[in-house]
Amino acid sequence: MKDVITQKDEVITPEIFESRTEEWCREDVLKLAHHFHKFEKAKGQYHRVARFDMKQGNLEEFKAIEKIEKLTVFLSLKEGYREKLTFSPILKVIYDGNKSKEYELKPKTKLDIERERREIGGGKIAAEIVPDTFKEMICKNWEDAEIHIIDDLFHCWGKKDPEDEESIIRVERFEIDRMVEYIDGLRDSLLGVSLYPGIDMNKFNKKNMISFTPVLGFQIDGSQNKEKSGFGLKGVFEFASNEVFAEYLTPCPPTCVPPSVR
């Protein structure tokens, strides 16, 4: 895969977006799991990604978008070696009709997060900030999964298009089609955006379902959002003191939302 990495790599050009998302679709199924791990040569140990963060250089631009109409997380791969995390999801924002912006979400291991916490003198790691109802799905299932099953999390038996025959298909993106206007309303007090990888074990043995279950987290100034904390919609949002979680993003394929009902 050819990719352009410069000092301005926070900008995802159409060429980079196409290259990375196509590489995800083309990659050999038996190699997918390696993109979620990086190798610490000094200790001879692999570390699994714990979360993905929007870069601070992109956050202000994201907050300044006039009105968000649709959010989609695209799965993508970038170049690298085993010492790097090379799965790097891209958050695509549709606004003002047909305009779009794409933001890379930077992968981090628990060691990366703990190192940042020490450097800034505070903060919490992923397992501490996810609400109790999601710790099992977001943290434990993902962290404890054997590496050989990770390849299976992104595949199911189904149809990529209605005219196709059923076959093994790979999920390409996760869509947010409910309550985008609520997320749009959070942005005045937005402090960060993260994606948490998870596994829904209730779907793992169902051949027609994608069991990889990411959750988008929007870190906010809780003191300014107390009036919104009671807005919880079960099955759509979950609230912590300083973060709002968008639950159950729609995997596409197999369960793409028809344009007519968006």
Short mmCIF file of C-alpha atoms in Angstrom, two decimals:
data_model
loop_
_atom_site.label_atom_id
_atom_site.label_comp_id
_atom_site.label_asym_id
_atom_site.label_seq_id
_atom_site.Cartn_x
_atom_site.Cartn_y
_atom_site.Cartn_z
CA MET A 1 0.00 0.00 0.00
CA LYS A 2 1.25 3.44 -0.89
CA ASP A 3 0.61 6.17 1.61
CA VAL A 4 1.80 9.70 2.13
CA ILE A 5 3.22 10.48 5.57
CA THR A 6 4.41 14.02 6.15
CA GLN A 7 4.55 16.45 9.03
CA LYS A 8 0.95 17.31 8.13
CA ASP A 9 -0.29 13.75 8.39
CA GLU A 10 -3.30 14.93 10.39
CA VAL A 11 -4.90 15.81 7.03
CA ILE A 12 -6.56 12.79 5.44
CA THR A 13 -6.64 13.54 1.73
CA PRO A 14 -9.08 11.73 -0.60
CA GLU A 15 -6.14 9.71 -1.90
CA ILE A 16 -5.05 8.61 1.58
CA PHE A 17 -8.65 7.85 2.57
CA GLU A 18 -9.17 5.66 -0.50
CA SER A 19 -5.80 3.92 -0.10
CA ARG A 20 -6.26 3.07 3.59
CA THR A 21 -9.86 1.92 3.38
CA GLU A 22 -9.18 -0.18 0.30
CA GLU A 23 -6.19 -1.76 2.02
CA TRP A 24 -8.49 -2.83 4.86
CA CYS A 25 -10.78 -4.55 2.36
CA ARG A 26 -7.87 -6.25 0.56
CA GLU A 27 -5.83 -7.45 3.52
CA ASP A 28 -5.56 -11.20 4.05
CA VAL A 29 -7.96 -12.35 6.77
CA LEU A 30 -5.18 -14.16 8.63
CA LYS A 31 -3.14 -10.96 8.89
CA LEU A 32 -5.80 -8.64 10.32
CA ALA A 33 -5.07 -9.36 13.98
CA HIS A 34 -1.46 -8.21 13.67
CA HIS A 35 -2.57 -4.68 12.78
CA PHE A 36 -4.07 -4.29 16.28
CA HIS A 37 -0.78 -5.11 18.06
CA LYS A 38 2.66 -3.60 18.24
CA PHE A 39 5.85 -5.33 19.27
CA GLU A 40 8.03 -4.04 22.11
CA LYS A 41 11.42 -5.30 21.03
CA ALA A 42 13.17 -4.70 24.37
CA LYS A 43 10.79 -7.04 26.19
CA GLY A 44 9.84 -9.28 23.30
CA GLN A 45 6.18 -8.55 24.00
CA TYR A 46 3.14 -7.58 21.92
CA HIS A 47 0.75 -4.86 23.11
CA ARG A 48 -2.86 -4.63 21.93
CA VAL A 49 -4.55 -1.36 21.05
CA ALA A 50 -6.84 -0.06 23.82
CA ARG A 51 -8.47 2.95 22.18
CA PHE A 52 -8.23 5.43 19.32
CA ASP A 53 -8.14 9.21 19.87
CA MET A 54 -8.82 12.16 17.61
CA LYS A 55 -5.65 14.21 17.36
CA GLN A 56 -5.79 17.51 19.19
CA GLY A 57 -4.81 19.28 16.00
CA ASN A 58 -8.11 18.14 14.47
CA LEU A 59 -10.39 18.72 17.43
CA GLU A 60 -10.87 22.46 16.98
CA GLU A 61 -11.69 22.02 13.30
CA PHE A 62 -14.20 19.29 14.18
CA LYS A 63 -15.84 21.58 16.73
CA ALA A 64 -16.06 24.40 14.19
CA ILE A 65 -18.09 22.46 11.61
CA GLU A 66 -21.38 24.31 11.26
CA LYS A 67 -23.77 21.36 11.51
CA ILE A 68 -22.99 17.63 11.52
CA GLU A 69 -25.40 15.58 9.43
CA LYS A 70 -23.79 12.13 9.53
CA LEU A 71 -20.87 10.37 11.24
CA THR A 72 -19.24 7.19 9.95
CA VAL A 73 -16.23 5.27 11.25
CA PHE A 74 -14.30 3.70 8.36
CA LEU A 75 -11.93 0.83 9.07
CA SER A 76 -8.51 1.40 7.51
CA LEU A 77 -4.91 0.23 7.51
CA LYS A 78 -1.74 2.22 7.08
CA GLU A 79 1.82 1.25 6.38
CA GLY A 80 4.06 0.17 9.21
CA TYR A 81 5.97 -2.62 10.84
CA ARG A 82 5.24 -4.84 13.79
CA GLU A 83 6.65 -2.16 16.12
CA LYS A 84 3.67 0.04 15.19
CA LEU A 85 -0.12 -0.13 15.42
CA THR A 86 -1.25 -0.06 11.82
CA PHE A 87 -5.03 -0.30 12.19
CA SER A 88 -6.16 3.32 12.16
CA PRO A 89 -9.89 4.09 11.88
CA ILE A 90 -11.04 7.25 10.11
CA LEU A 91 -14.02 9.31 11.30
CA LYS A 92 -15.85 10.77 8.31
CA VAL A 93 -18.11 13.76 8.93
CA ILE A 94 -20.81 14.76 6.44
CA TYR A 95 -22.02 18.34 6.79
CA ASP A 96 -23.70 21.13 4.81
CA GLY A 97 -25.32 18.83 2.29
CA ASN A 98 -22.57 16.84 0.64
CA LYS A 99 -19.37 18.25 2.13
CA SER A 100 -17.13 15.96 4.14
CA LYS A 101 -14.07 15.92 6.37
CA GLU A 102 -12.07 12.89 7.44
CA TYR A 103 -10.13 12.55 10.70
CA GLU A 104 -7.71 9.78 11.64
CA LEU A 105 -8.21 8.35 15.11
CA LYS A 106 -4.78 7.58 16.56
CA PRO A 107 -4.32 4.08 18.04
CA LYS A 108 -2.97 3.76 21.57
CA THR A 109 -2.14 0.85 23.87
CA LYS A 110 -2.73 0.95 27.62
CA LEU A 111 0.99 1.67 28.02
CA ASP A 112 0.68 4.67 25.71
CA ILE A 113 -2.30 5.95 27.69
CA GLU A 114 -0.57 5.44 31.04
CA ARG A 115 2.51 7.24 29.73
CA GLU A 116 0.40 10.21 28.66
CA ARG A 117 -1.35 10.23 32.03
CA ARG A 118 1.99 10.48 33.82
CA GLU A 119 3.15 13.25 31.49
CA ILE A 120 0.07 15.42 31.98
CA GLY A 121 -0.31 14.54 35.67
CA GLY A 122 -3.73 12.97 35.72
CA GLY A 123 -6.38 11.40 33.55
CA LYS A 124 -7.74 7.89 33.44
CA ILE A 125 -7.12 4.88 31.27
CA ALA A 126 -9.81 3.35 29.05
CA ALA A 127 -10.97 0.73 31.55
CA GLU A 128 -11.57 3.39 34.19
CA ILE A 129 -13.71 5.80 32.20
CA VAL A 130 -16.06 3.40 30.43
CA PRO A 131 -19.34 2.98 32.39
CA ASP A 132 -19.76 -0.26 34.33
CA THR A 133 -22.40 -1.53 31.93
CA PHE A 134 -19.85 -1.53 29.13
CA LYS A 135 -16.68 -2.59 30.88
CA GLU A 136 -17.31 -6.22 30.08
CA MET A 137 -17.84 -5.54 26.40
CA ILE A 138 -15.37 -2.73 25.84
CA CYS A 139 -12.50 -3.72 28.07
CA LYS A 140 -12.46 -7.28 29.27
CA ASN A 141 -13.71 -9.04 26.14
CA TRP A 142 -11.36 -7.11 23.88
CA GLU A 143 -8.35 -7.26 26.15
CA ASP A 144 -8.74 -10.96 26.96
CA ALA A 145 -9.55 -12.24 23.47
CA GLU A 146 -7.04 -14.67 22.03
CA ILE A 147 -5.21 -13.16 19.08
CA HIS A 148 -6.38 -15.88 16.71
CA ILE A 149 -10.07 -14.95 17.12
CA ILE A 150 -9.61 -11.27 16.26
CA ASP A 151 -9.64 -12.04 12.55
CA ASP A 152 -13.16 -13.47 12.93
CA LEU A 153 -14.64 -10.40 14.62
CA PHE A 154 -14.89 -8.45 11.37
CA HIS A 155 -16.57 -11.11 9.23
CA CYS A 156 -19.98 -12.67 8.95
CA TRP A 157 -22.09 -14.66 6.51
CA GLY A 158 -24.35 -12.48 4.42
CA LYS A 159 -24.78 -10.30 1.33
CA LYS A 160 -22.75 -7.22 0.53
CA ASP A 161 -25.42 -6.18 -1.97
CA PRO A 162 -29.04 -7.40 -2.19
CA GLU A 163 -28.39 -9.02 -5.58
CA ASP A 164 -25.38 -11.01 -4.31
CA GLU A 165 -25.40 -14.60 -3.15
CA GLU A 166 -24.57 -15.14 0.52
CA SER A 167 -20.87 -15.41 1.28
CA ILE A 168 -18.32 -14.35 3.89
CA ILE A 169 -18.23 -10.55 3.99
CA ARG A 170 -16.01 -8.11 5.86
CA VAL A 171 -17.36 -5.05 7.64
CA GLU A 172 -16.05 -1.85 6.10
CA ARG A 173 -17.52 0.89 8.26
CA PHE A 174 -19.77 1.64 11.23
CA GLU A 175 -22.51 4.23 10.84
CA ILE A 176 -24.23 6.49 13.35
CA ASP A 177 -27.74 7.05 12.07
CA ARG A 178 -29.55 7.92 15.28
CA MET A 179 -29.41 11.14 17.27
CA VAL A 180 -26.55 12.74 15.36
CA GLU A 181 -28.12 16.08 16.25
CA TYR A 182 -27.48 15.33 19.92
CA ILE A 183 -23.79 14.68 19.26
CA ASP A 184 -23.74 17.89 17.23
CA GLY A 185 -25.04 19.75 20.27
CA LEU A 186 -22.19 18.51 22.48
CA ARG A 187 -19.43 20.15 20.51
CA ASP A 188 -19.32 23.50 22.33
CA SER A 189 -17.90 21.77 25.41
CA LEU A 190 -16.05 18.98 23.61
CA LEU A 191 -12.63 18.07 25.02
CA GLY A 192 -11.86 14.98 22.95
CA VAL A 193 -13.18 12.17 20.77
CA SER A 194 -12.23 8.50 21.21
CA LEU A 195 -13.17 5.15 19.75
CA TYR A 196 -13.15 2.12 22.08
CA PRO A 197 -12.84 -1.38 20.55
CA GLY A 198 -15.10 -4.03 21.98
CA ILE A 199 -16.53 -7.49 21.39
CA ASP A 200 -20.19 -8.35 21.79
CA MET A 201 -19.97 -12.02 22.80
CA ASN A 202 -23.72 -12.41 22.24
CA LYS A 203 -23.01 -12.00 18.53
CA PHE A 204 -19.78 -13.98 18.35
CA ASN A 205 -21.36 -17.35 17.52
CA LYS A 206 -24.03 -15.92 15.21
CA LYS A 207 -22.85 -16.32 11.65
CA ASN A 208 -24.89 -13.39 10.30
CA MET A 209 -23.61 -10.78 12.79
CA ILE A 210 -20.44 -8.72 13.20
CA SER A 211 -19.19 -9.17 16.75
CA PHE A 212 -16.62 -6.34 16.73
CA THR A 213 -18.51 -3.58 18.55
CA PRO A 214 -16.85 -0.16 18.68
CA VAL A 215 -18.22 2.66 20.82
CA LEU A 216 -17.55 6.35 20.17
CA GLY A 217 -16.81 8.43 23.24
CA PHE A 218 -17.16 12.21 23.37
CA GLN A 219 -15.28 13.74 26.29
CA ILE A 220 -17.04 16.86 27.55
CA ASP A 221 -16.89 19.48 30.25
CA GLY A 222 -19.33 17.82 32.61
CA SER A 223 -20.01 21.01 34.55
CA GLN A 224 -21.55 22.52 31.41
CA ASN A 225 -23.61 19.49 30.50
CA LYS A 226 -25.43 18.57 33.68
CA GLU A 227 -28.74 19.37 32.04
CA LYS A 228 -27.97 16.87 29.29
CA SER A 229 -26.84 14.04 31.51
CA GLY A 230 -30.41 12.84 31.95
CA PHE A 231 -30.92 12.57 28.21
CA GLY A 232 -29.83 8.94 28.19
CA LEU A 233 -31.46 6.84 25.55
CA LYS A 234 -30.90 3.16 26.31
CA GLY A 235 -29.42 1.49 23.28
CA VAL A 236 -28.23 4.82 21.84
CA PHE A 237 -26.20 6.73 24.44
CA GLU A 238 -24.57 6.00 27.78
CA PHE A 239 -23.34 8.72 30.13
CA ALA A 240 -20.36 8.95 32.45
CA SER A 241 -19.54 12.07 34.45
CA ASN A 242 -17.40 13.60 31.70
CA GLU A 243 -18.04 11.47 28.63
CA VAL A 244 -20.96 10.54 26.39
CA PHE A 245 -20.82 7.16 24.65
CA ALA A 246 -22.60 6.41 21.38
CA GLU A 247 -23.61 2.76 21.60
CA TYR A 248 -24.09 0.11 18.97
CA LEU A 249 -22.84 1.69 15.77
CA THR A 250 -24.36 0.05 12.69
CA PRO A 251 -21.93 -2.28 10.86
CA CYS A 252 -21.94 -1.95 7.09
CA PRO A 253 -22.02 -4.45 5.52
CA PRO A 254 -24.11 -6.41 6.45
CA THR A 255 -26.61 -4.03 8.06
CA CYS A 256 -26.23 -0.87 6.03
CA VAL A 257 -29.03 1.61 6.62
CA PRO A 258 -30.97 2.24 3.37
CA PRO A 259 -30.65 5.85 2.16
CA SER A 260 -34.43 6.16 2.14
CA VAL A 261 -34.66 5.90 5.94
CA ARG A 262 -31.66 8.01 6.93
#
